[in-house]
Tab-separated table of C-alpha atoms and ligand atoms in Angstrom:
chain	number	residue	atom	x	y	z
D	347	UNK	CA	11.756	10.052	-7.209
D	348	UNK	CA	10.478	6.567	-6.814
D	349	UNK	CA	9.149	6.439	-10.337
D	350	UNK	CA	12.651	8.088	-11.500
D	351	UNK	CA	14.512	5.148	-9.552
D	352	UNK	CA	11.979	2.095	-11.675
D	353	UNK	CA	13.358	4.497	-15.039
D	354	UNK	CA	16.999	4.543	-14.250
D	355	UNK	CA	16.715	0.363	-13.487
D	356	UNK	CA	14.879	-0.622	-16.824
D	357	UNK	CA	17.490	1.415	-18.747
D	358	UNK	CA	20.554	-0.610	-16.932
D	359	UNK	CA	18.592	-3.955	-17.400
D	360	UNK	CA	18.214	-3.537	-21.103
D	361	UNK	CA	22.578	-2.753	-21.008
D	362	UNK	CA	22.520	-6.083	-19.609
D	363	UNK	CA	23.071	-5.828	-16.136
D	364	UNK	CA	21.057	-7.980	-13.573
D	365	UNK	CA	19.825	-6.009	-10.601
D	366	UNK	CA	18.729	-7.323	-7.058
D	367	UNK	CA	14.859	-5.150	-7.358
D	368	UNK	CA	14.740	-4.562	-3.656
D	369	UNK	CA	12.859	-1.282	-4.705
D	370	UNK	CA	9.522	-2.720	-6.245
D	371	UNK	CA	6.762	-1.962	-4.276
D	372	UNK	CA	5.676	-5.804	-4.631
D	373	UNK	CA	5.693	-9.303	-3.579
D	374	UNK	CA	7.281	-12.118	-5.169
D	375	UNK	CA	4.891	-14.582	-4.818
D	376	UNK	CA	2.168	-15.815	-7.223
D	377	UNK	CA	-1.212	-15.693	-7.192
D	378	UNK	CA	-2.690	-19.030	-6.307
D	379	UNK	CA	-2.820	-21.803	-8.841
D	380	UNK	CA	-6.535	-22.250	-9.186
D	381	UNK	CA	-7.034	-18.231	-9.417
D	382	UNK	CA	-5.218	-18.343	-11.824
D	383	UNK	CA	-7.542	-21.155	-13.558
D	384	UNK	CA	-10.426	-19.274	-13.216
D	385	UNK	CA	-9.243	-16.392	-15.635
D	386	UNK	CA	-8.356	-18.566	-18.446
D	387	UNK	CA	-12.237	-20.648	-18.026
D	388	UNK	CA	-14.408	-17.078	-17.633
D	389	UNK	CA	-12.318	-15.931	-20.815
D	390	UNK	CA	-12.823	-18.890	-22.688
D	391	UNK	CA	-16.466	-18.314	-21.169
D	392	UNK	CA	-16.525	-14.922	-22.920
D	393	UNK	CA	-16.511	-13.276	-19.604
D	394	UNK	CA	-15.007	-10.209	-21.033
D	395	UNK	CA	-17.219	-7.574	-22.142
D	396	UNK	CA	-18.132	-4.381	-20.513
D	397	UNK	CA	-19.797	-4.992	-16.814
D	398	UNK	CA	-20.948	-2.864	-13.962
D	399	UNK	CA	-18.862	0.006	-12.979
D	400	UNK	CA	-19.828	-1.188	-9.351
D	401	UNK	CA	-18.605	-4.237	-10.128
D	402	UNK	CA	-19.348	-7.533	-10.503
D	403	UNK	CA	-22.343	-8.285	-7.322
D	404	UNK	CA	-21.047	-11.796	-6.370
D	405	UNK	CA	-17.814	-10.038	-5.463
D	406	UNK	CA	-19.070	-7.209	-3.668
D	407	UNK	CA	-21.538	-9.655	-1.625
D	408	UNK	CA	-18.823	-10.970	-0.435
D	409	UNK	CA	-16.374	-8.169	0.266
D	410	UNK	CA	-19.437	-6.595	2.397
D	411	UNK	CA	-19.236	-9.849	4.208
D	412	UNK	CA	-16.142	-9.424	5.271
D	413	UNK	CA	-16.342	-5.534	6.338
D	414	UNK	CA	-19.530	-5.775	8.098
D	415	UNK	CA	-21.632	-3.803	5.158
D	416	UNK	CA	-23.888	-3.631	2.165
D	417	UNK	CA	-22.500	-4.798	-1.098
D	418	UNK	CA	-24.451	-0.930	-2.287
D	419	UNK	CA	-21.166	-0.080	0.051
D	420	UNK	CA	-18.784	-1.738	-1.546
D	421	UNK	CA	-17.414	-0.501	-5.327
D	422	UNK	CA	-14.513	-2.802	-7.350
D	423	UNK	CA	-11.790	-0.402	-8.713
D	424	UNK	CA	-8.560	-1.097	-10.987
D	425	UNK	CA	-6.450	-1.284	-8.302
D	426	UNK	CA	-6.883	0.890	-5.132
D	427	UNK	CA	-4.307	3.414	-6.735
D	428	UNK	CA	-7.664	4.670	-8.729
D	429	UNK	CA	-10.068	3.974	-5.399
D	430	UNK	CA	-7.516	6.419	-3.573
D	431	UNK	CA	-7.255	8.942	-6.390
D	432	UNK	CA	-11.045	8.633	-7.359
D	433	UNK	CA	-12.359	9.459	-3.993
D	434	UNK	CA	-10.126	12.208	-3.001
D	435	UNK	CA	-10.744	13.483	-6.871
D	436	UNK	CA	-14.879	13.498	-5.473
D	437	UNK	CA	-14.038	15.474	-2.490
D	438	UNK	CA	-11.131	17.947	-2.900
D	439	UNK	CA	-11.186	20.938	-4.423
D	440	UNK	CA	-8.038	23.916	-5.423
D	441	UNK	CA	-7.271	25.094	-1.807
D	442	UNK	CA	-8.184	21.761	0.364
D	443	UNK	CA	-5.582	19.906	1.887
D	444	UNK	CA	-5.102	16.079	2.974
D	445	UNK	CA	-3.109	14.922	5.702
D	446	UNK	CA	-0.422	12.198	5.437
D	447	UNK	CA	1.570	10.703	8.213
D	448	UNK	CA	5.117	11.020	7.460
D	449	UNK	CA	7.098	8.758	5.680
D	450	UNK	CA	4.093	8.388	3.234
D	451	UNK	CA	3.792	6.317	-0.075
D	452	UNK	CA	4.730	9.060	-2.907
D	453	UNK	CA	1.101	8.873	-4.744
D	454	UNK	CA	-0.942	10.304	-1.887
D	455	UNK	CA	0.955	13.868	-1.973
D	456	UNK	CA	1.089	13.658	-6.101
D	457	UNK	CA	-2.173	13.134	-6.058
D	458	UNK	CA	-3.743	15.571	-3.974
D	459	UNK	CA	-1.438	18.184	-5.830
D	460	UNK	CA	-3.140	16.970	-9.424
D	461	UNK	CA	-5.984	17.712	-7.915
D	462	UNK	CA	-4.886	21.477	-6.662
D	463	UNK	CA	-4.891	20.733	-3.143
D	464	UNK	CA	-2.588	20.326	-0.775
D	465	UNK	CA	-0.753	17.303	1.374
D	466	UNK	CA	-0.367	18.412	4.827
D	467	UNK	CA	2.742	16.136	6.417
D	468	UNK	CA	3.107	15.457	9.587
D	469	UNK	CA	6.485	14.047	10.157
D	470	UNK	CA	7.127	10.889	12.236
D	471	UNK	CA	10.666	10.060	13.890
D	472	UNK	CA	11.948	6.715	13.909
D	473	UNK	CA	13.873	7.484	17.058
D	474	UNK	CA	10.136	7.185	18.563
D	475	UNK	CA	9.905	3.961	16.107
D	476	UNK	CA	7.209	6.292	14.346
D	477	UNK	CA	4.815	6.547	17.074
D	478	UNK	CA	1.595	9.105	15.714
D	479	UNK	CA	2.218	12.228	18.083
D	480	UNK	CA	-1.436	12.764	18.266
D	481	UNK	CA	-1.179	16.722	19.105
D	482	UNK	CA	0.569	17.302	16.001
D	483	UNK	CA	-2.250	15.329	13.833
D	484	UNK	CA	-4.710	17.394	15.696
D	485	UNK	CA	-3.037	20.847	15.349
D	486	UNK	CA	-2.588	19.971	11.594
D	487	UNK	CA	-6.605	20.194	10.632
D	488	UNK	CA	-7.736	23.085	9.600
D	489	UNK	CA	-10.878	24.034	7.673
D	490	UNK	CA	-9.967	23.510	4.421
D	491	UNK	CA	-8.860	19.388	5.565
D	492	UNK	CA	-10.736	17.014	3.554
D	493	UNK	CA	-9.519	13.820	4.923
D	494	UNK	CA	-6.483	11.778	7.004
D	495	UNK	CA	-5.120	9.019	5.229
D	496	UNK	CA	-3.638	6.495	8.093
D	497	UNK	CA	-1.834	3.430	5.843
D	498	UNK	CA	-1.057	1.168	8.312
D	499	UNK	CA	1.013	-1.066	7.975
D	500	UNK	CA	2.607	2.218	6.434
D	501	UNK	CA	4.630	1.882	2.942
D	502	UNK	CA	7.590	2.300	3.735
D	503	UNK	CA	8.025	1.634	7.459
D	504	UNK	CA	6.068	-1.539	7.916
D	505	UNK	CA	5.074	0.116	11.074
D	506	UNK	CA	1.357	-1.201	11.588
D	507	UNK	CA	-0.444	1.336	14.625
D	508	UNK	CA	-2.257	-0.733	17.029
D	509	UNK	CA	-5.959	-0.490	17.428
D	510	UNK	CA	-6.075	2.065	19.819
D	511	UNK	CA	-3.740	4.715	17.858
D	512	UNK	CA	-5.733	3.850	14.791
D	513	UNK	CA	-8.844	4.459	17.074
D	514	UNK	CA	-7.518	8.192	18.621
D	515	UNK	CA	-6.492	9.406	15.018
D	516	UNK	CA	-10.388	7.905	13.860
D	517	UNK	CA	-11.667	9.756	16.715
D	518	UNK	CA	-9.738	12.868	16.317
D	519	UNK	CA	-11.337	13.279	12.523
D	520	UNK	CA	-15.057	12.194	14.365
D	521	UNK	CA	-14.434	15.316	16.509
D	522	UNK	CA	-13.410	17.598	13.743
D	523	UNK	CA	-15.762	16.316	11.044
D	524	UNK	CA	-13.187	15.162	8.585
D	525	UNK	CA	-12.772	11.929	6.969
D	526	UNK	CA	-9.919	9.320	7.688
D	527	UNK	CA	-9.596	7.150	4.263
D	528	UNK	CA	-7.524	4.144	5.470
D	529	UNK	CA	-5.378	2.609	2.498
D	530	UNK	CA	-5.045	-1.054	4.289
D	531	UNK	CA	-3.149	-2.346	0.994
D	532	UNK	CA	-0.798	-4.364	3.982
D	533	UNK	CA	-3.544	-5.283	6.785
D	534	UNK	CA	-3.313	-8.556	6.019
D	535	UNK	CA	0.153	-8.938	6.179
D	536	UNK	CA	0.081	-7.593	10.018
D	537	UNK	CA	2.573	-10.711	11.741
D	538	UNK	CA	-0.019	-10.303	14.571
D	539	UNK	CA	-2.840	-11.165	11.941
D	540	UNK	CA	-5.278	-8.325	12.333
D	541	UNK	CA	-9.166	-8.783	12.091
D	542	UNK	CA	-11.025	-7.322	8.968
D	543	UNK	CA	-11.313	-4.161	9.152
D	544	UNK	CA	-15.151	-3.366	9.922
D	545	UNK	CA	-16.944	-0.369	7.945
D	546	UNK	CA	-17.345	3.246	10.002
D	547	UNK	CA	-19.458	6.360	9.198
D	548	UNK	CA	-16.276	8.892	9.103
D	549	UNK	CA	-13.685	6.158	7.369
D	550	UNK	CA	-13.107	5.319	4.011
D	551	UNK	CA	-12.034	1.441	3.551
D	552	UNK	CA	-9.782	1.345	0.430
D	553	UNK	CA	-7.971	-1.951	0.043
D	554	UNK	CA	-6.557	-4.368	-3.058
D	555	UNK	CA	-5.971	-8.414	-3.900
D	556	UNK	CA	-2.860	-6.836	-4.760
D	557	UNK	CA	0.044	-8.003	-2.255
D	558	UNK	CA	-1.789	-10.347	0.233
D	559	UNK	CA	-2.396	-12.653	-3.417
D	560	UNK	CA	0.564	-11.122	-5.871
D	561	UNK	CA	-1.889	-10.150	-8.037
D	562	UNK	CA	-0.426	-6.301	-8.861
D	563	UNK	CA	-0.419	-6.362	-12.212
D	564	UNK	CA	-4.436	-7.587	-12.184
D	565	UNK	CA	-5.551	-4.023	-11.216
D	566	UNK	CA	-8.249	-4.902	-8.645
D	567	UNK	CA	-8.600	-2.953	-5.473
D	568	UNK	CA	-12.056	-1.808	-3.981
D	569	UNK	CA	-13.372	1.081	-1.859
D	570	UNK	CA	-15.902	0.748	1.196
D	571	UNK	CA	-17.571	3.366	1.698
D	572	UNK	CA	-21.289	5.093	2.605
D	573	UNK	CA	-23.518	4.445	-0.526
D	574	UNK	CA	-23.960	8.192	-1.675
D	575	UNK	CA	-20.533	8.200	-2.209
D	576	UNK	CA	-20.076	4.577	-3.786
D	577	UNK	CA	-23.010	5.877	-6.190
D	578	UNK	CA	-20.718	8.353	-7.240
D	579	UNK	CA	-18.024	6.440	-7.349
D	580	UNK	CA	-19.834	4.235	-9.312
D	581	UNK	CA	-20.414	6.991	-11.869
D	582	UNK	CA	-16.782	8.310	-12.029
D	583	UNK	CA	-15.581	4.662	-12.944
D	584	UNK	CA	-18.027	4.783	-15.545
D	585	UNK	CA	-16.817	7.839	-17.543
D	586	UNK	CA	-13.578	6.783	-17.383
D	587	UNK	CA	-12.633	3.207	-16.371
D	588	UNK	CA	-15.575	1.626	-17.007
D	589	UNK	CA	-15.169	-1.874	-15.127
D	590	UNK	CA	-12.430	-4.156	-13.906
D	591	UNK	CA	-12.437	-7.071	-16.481
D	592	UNK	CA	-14.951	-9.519	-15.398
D	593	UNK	CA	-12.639	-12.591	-15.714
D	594	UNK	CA	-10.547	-10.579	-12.707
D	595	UNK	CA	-13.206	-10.074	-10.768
D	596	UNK	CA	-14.690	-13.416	-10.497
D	597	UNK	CA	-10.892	-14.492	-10.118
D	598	UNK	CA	-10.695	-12.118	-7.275
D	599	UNK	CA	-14.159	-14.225	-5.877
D	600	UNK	CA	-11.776	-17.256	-5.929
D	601	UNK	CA	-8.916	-15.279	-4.049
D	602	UNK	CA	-11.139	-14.379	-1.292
D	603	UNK	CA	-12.234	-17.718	-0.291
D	604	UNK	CA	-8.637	-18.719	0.299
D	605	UNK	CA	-7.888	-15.179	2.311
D	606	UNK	CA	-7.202	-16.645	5.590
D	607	UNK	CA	-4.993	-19.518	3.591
D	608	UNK	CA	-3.037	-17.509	1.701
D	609	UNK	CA	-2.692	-14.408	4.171
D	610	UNK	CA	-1.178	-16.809	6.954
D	611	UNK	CA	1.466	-18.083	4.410
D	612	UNK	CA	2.270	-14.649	2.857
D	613	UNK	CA	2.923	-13.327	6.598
D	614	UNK	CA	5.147	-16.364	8.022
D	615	UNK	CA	7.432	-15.716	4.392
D	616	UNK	CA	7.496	-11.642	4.993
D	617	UNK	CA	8.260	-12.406	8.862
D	618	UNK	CA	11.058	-14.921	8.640
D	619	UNK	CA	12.624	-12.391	5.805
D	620	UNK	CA	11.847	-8.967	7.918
D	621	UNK	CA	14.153	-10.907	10.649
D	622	UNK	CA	17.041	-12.152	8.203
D	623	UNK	CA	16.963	-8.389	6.990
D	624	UNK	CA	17.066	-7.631	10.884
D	625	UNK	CA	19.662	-9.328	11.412
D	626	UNK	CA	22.052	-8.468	9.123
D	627	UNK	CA	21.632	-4.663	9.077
D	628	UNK	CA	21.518	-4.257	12.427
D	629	UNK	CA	25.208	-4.733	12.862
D	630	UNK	CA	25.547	-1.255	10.376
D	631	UNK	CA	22.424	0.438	10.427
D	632	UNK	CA	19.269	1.549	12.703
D	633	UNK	CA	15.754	0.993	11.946
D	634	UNK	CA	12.630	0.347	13.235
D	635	UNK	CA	11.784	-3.282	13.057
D	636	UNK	CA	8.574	-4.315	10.753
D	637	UNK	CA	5.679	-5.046	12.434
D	638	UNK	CA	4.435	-6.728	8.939
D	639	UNK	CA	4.698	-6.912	5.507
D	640	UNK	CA	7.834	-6.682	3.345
D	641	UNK	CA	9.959	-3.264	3.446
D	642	UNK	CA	12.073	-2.276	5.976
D	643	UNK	CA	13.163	1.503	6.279
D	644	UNK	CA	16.464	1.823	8.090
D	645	UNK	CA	18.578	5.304	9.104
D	646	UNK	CA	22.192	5.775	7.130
D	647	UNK	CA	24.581	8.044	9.004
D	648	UNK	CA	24.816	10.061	5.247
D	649	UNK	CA	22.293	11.410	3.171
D	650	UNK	CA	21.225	8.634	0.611
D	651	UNK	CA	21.183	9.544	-2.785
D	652	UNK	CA	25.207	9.161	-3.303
D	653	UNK	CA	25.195	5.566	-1.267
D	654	UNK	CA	21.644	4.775	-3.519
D	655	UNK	CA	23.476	4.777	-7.082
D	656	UNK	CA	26.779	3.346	-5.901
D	657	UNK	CA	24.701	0.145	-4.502
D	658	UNK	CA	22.841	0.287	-7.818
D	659	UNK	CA	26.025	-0.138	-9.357
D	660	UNK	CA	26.898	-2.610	-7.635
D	661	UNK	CA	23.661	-4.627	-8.817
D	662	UNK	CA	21.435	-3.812	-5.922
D	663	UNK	CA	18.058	-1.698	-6.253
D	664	UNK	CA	16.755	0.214	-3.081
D	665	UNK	CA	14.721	3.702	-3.195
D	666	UNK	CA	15.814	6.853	-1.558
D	667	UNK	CA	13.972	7.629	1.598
D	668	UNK	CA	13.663	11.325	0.272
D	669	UNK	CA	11.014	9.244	-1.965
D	670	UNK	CA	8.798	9.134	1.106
D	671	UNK	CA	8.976	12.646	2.566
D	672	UNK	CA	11.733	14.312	4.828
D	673	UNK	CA	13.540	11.240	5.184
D	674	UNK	CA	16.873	12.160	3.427
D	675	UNK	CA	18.736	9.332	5.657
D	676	UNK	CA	16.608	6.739	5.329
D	677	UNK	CA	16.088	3.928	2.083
D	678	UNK	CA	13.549	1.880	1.332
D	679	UNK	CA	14.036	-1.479	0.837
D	680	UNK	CA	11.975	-4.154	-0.237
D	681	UNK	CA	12.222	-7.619	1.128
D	682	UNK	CA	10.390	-8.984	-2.186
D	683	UNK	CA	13.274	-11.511	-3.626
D	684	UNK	CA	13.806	-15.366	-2.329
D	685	UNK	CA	15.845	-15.916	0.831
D	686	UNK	CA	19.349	-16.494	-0.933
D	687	UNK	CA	19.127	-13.818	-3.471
D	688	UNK	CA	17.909	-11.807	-0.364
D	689	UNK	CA	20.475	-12.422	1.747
D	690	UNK	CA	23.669	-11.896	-0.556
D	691	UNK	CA	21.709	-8.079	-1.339
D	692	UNK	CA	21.570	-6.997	2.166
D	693	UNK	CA	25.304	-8.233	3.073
D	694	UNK	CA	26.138	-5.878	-0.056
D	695	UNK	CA	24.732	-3.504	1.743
D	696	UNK	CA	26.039	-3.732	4.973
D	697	UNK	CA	29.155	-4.026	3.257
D	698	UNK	CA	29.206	-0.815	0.870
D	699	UNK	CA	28.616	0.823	4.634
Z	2102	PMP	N1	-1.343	1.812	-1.133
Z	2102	PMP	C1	-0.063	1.603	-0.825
Z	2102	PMP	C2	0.421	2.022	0.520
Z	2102	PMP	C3	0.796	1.013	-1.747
Z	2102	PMP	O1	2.076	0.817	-1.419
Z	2102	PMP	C4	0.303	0.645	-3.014
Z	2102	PMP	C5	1.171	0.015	-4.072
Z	2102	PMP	N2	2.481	0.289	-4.046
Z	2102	PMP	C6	-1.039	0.890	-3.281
Z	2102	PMP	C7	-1.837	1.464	-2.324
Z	2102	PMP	C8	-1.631	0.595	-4.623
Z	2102	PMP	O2	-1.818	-0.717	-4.880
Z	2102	PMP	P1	-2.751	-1.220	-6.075
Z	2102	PMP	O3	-3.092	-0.028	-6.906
Z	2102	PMP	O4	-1.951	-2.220	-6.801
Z	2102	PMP	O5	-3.966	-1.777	-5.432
């Protein structure tokens, strides 16, 4: 449904018609300037043949810095759409099932169905402003589980677990011998600035340059994981990716030495818009406020696909909630436009109410 949605825009923009995109799945801002420069010098460098299916060491050095780890830990993958698909491809076979907290970003339960398995979904109410009911999780492994993905800050809440619940749903898989793959694409947009997240034996680090720098369309993510499973990794990528391009990679070196930089700007820009958005739909609609990042996920007294296509046609873009699981109420929207533009979208919201 959310890939129908993108469809059904591109065909109204080529009519003509300019649409407020407050149902991408990415930030507006760029990557930095001097990023940026680095891609055009390593191309012009002919930094742009085949590499390591790792990835490129330098990088991996210094992503194992930052998770407490071995770069042999530590494997570079375009985006971390592929490091999510590629290690649950490794591990799950017809008949295993993966658990998602509920509302969940679409591609985990596509992709454990390519794979034959199954998504088990364990529903979370925004009444309880999506509080994990840990009972539930628990009751929900069963033999065939391969893994719990916890995405927090979750796509598309915003709501970011503290340590502790990430810690009880981590120890929960310890007990049970499962894996929990955390997909931190939004860590580092946490408004209460959370520390890297350090490397376990039972969790799966997957993470991307993708939002904290705007680079989405650069297709670099990573995976952290134990080293029998990054050598595999290593050896999927190579019958099938190959390698990131090189002249991303070492732009992605760049990137990381600004982190803290650019991370602390990115947050203050998604806070001051997650409390504009607050503000104005509060006066129509109930929601659970973000703890980070840039989509909000708010509760319409009807069912959403009717209310979805009328604001389309009035020039705003937001996803149905029934995109992200048994949330027929609910929409998406992304706070991923400048304030102004921003603004005049969410009052036409509040107003088609
Ligand atoms: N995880 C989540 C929760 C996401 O929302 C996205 C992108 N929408 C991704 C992973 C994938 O990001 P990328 O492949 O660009 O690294």
């Amino acid at each position: 449904m959310l890939y129908e949605t993108f469809e059904k825009i591109y065909a109204l923009e080529k009519q003509g018609k300019e649409i407020t995109k407050l149902n991408v799945g990415e930030p507006d801002w760029r990557p930095p300037a001097n990023v940026i420069q680095v891609v055009c010098d390593a191309l012009r460098k002919g930094k742009d043949k085949y590499s390591s299916s790792a990835g490129v060491y330098e990088l991996r050095e210094k992503l194992a810095e930052l998770h407490g780890c071995n770069a042999k830990n530590i494997v570079i993958t375009t985006g971390s759409k592929w490091g999510i698909y590629a290690l649950l491809s490794l591990h799950m076979r017809a008949g295993d099932n993966t658990i998602v907290l509920s509302p969940h970003w679409t591609a985990y339960d596509l992709i454990c169905k390519q794979l034959g398995g199954q998504t088990k979904i364990v529903d979370l109410k925004m009444e309880n402003k999506f509080a994990i009911d840990f009972n539930k999780l628990e009751s929900a492994i069963d033999s065939n589980t391969k893994f719990i993905i916890l995405n927090s800050p979750c796509n598309p809440t915003s709501k970011a677990w503290s340590e502790g619940e990430e810690q009880e749903v981590i120890s929960i898989a310890r007990k049970k011998g499962i894996i929990v793959l955390v997909d931190d694409a939004y860590r580092d947009l946490c408004f209460d600035a959370r520390k890297e997240r350090k490397f376990e034996d039972n969790l799966f680090i997957v993470n991307t340059f993708s939002k904290t720098f705007g680079m989405t369309g650069w297709r670099v993510g990573y995976v952290v994981v134990p080293e029998d499973i990054a050598k595999r990794l290593t050896s999927l990528n190579n019958i099938t990716t190959t390698n990131v391009p090189v002249f991303l990679q070492l732009a992605a070196i760049k990137a990381l030495e600004q982190k803290t930089k650019v991370a602390a700007k990115a947050r203050v820009v998604c806070k001051k818009r997650a409390e504009l958005a607050s503000n104005i739909l509060n006066k129509k609609l109930t929601f659970s406020k973000p703890d980070a990042g840039f989509y909000i996920f708010p509760k319409l007294p009807v069912e959403t696909i009717n209310f979805v296509n009328k604001l389309l046609d009035s020039g705003v873009a937001v996803v149905p909630g029934a995109a992200f699981g048994n949330y027929n109420q609910h929409i998406r929207i992304s706070l991923s436009v400048d304030e102004k533009k921003l603004r005049l979208a969410l009052e036409k919201i509040a107003e088609l109410l």
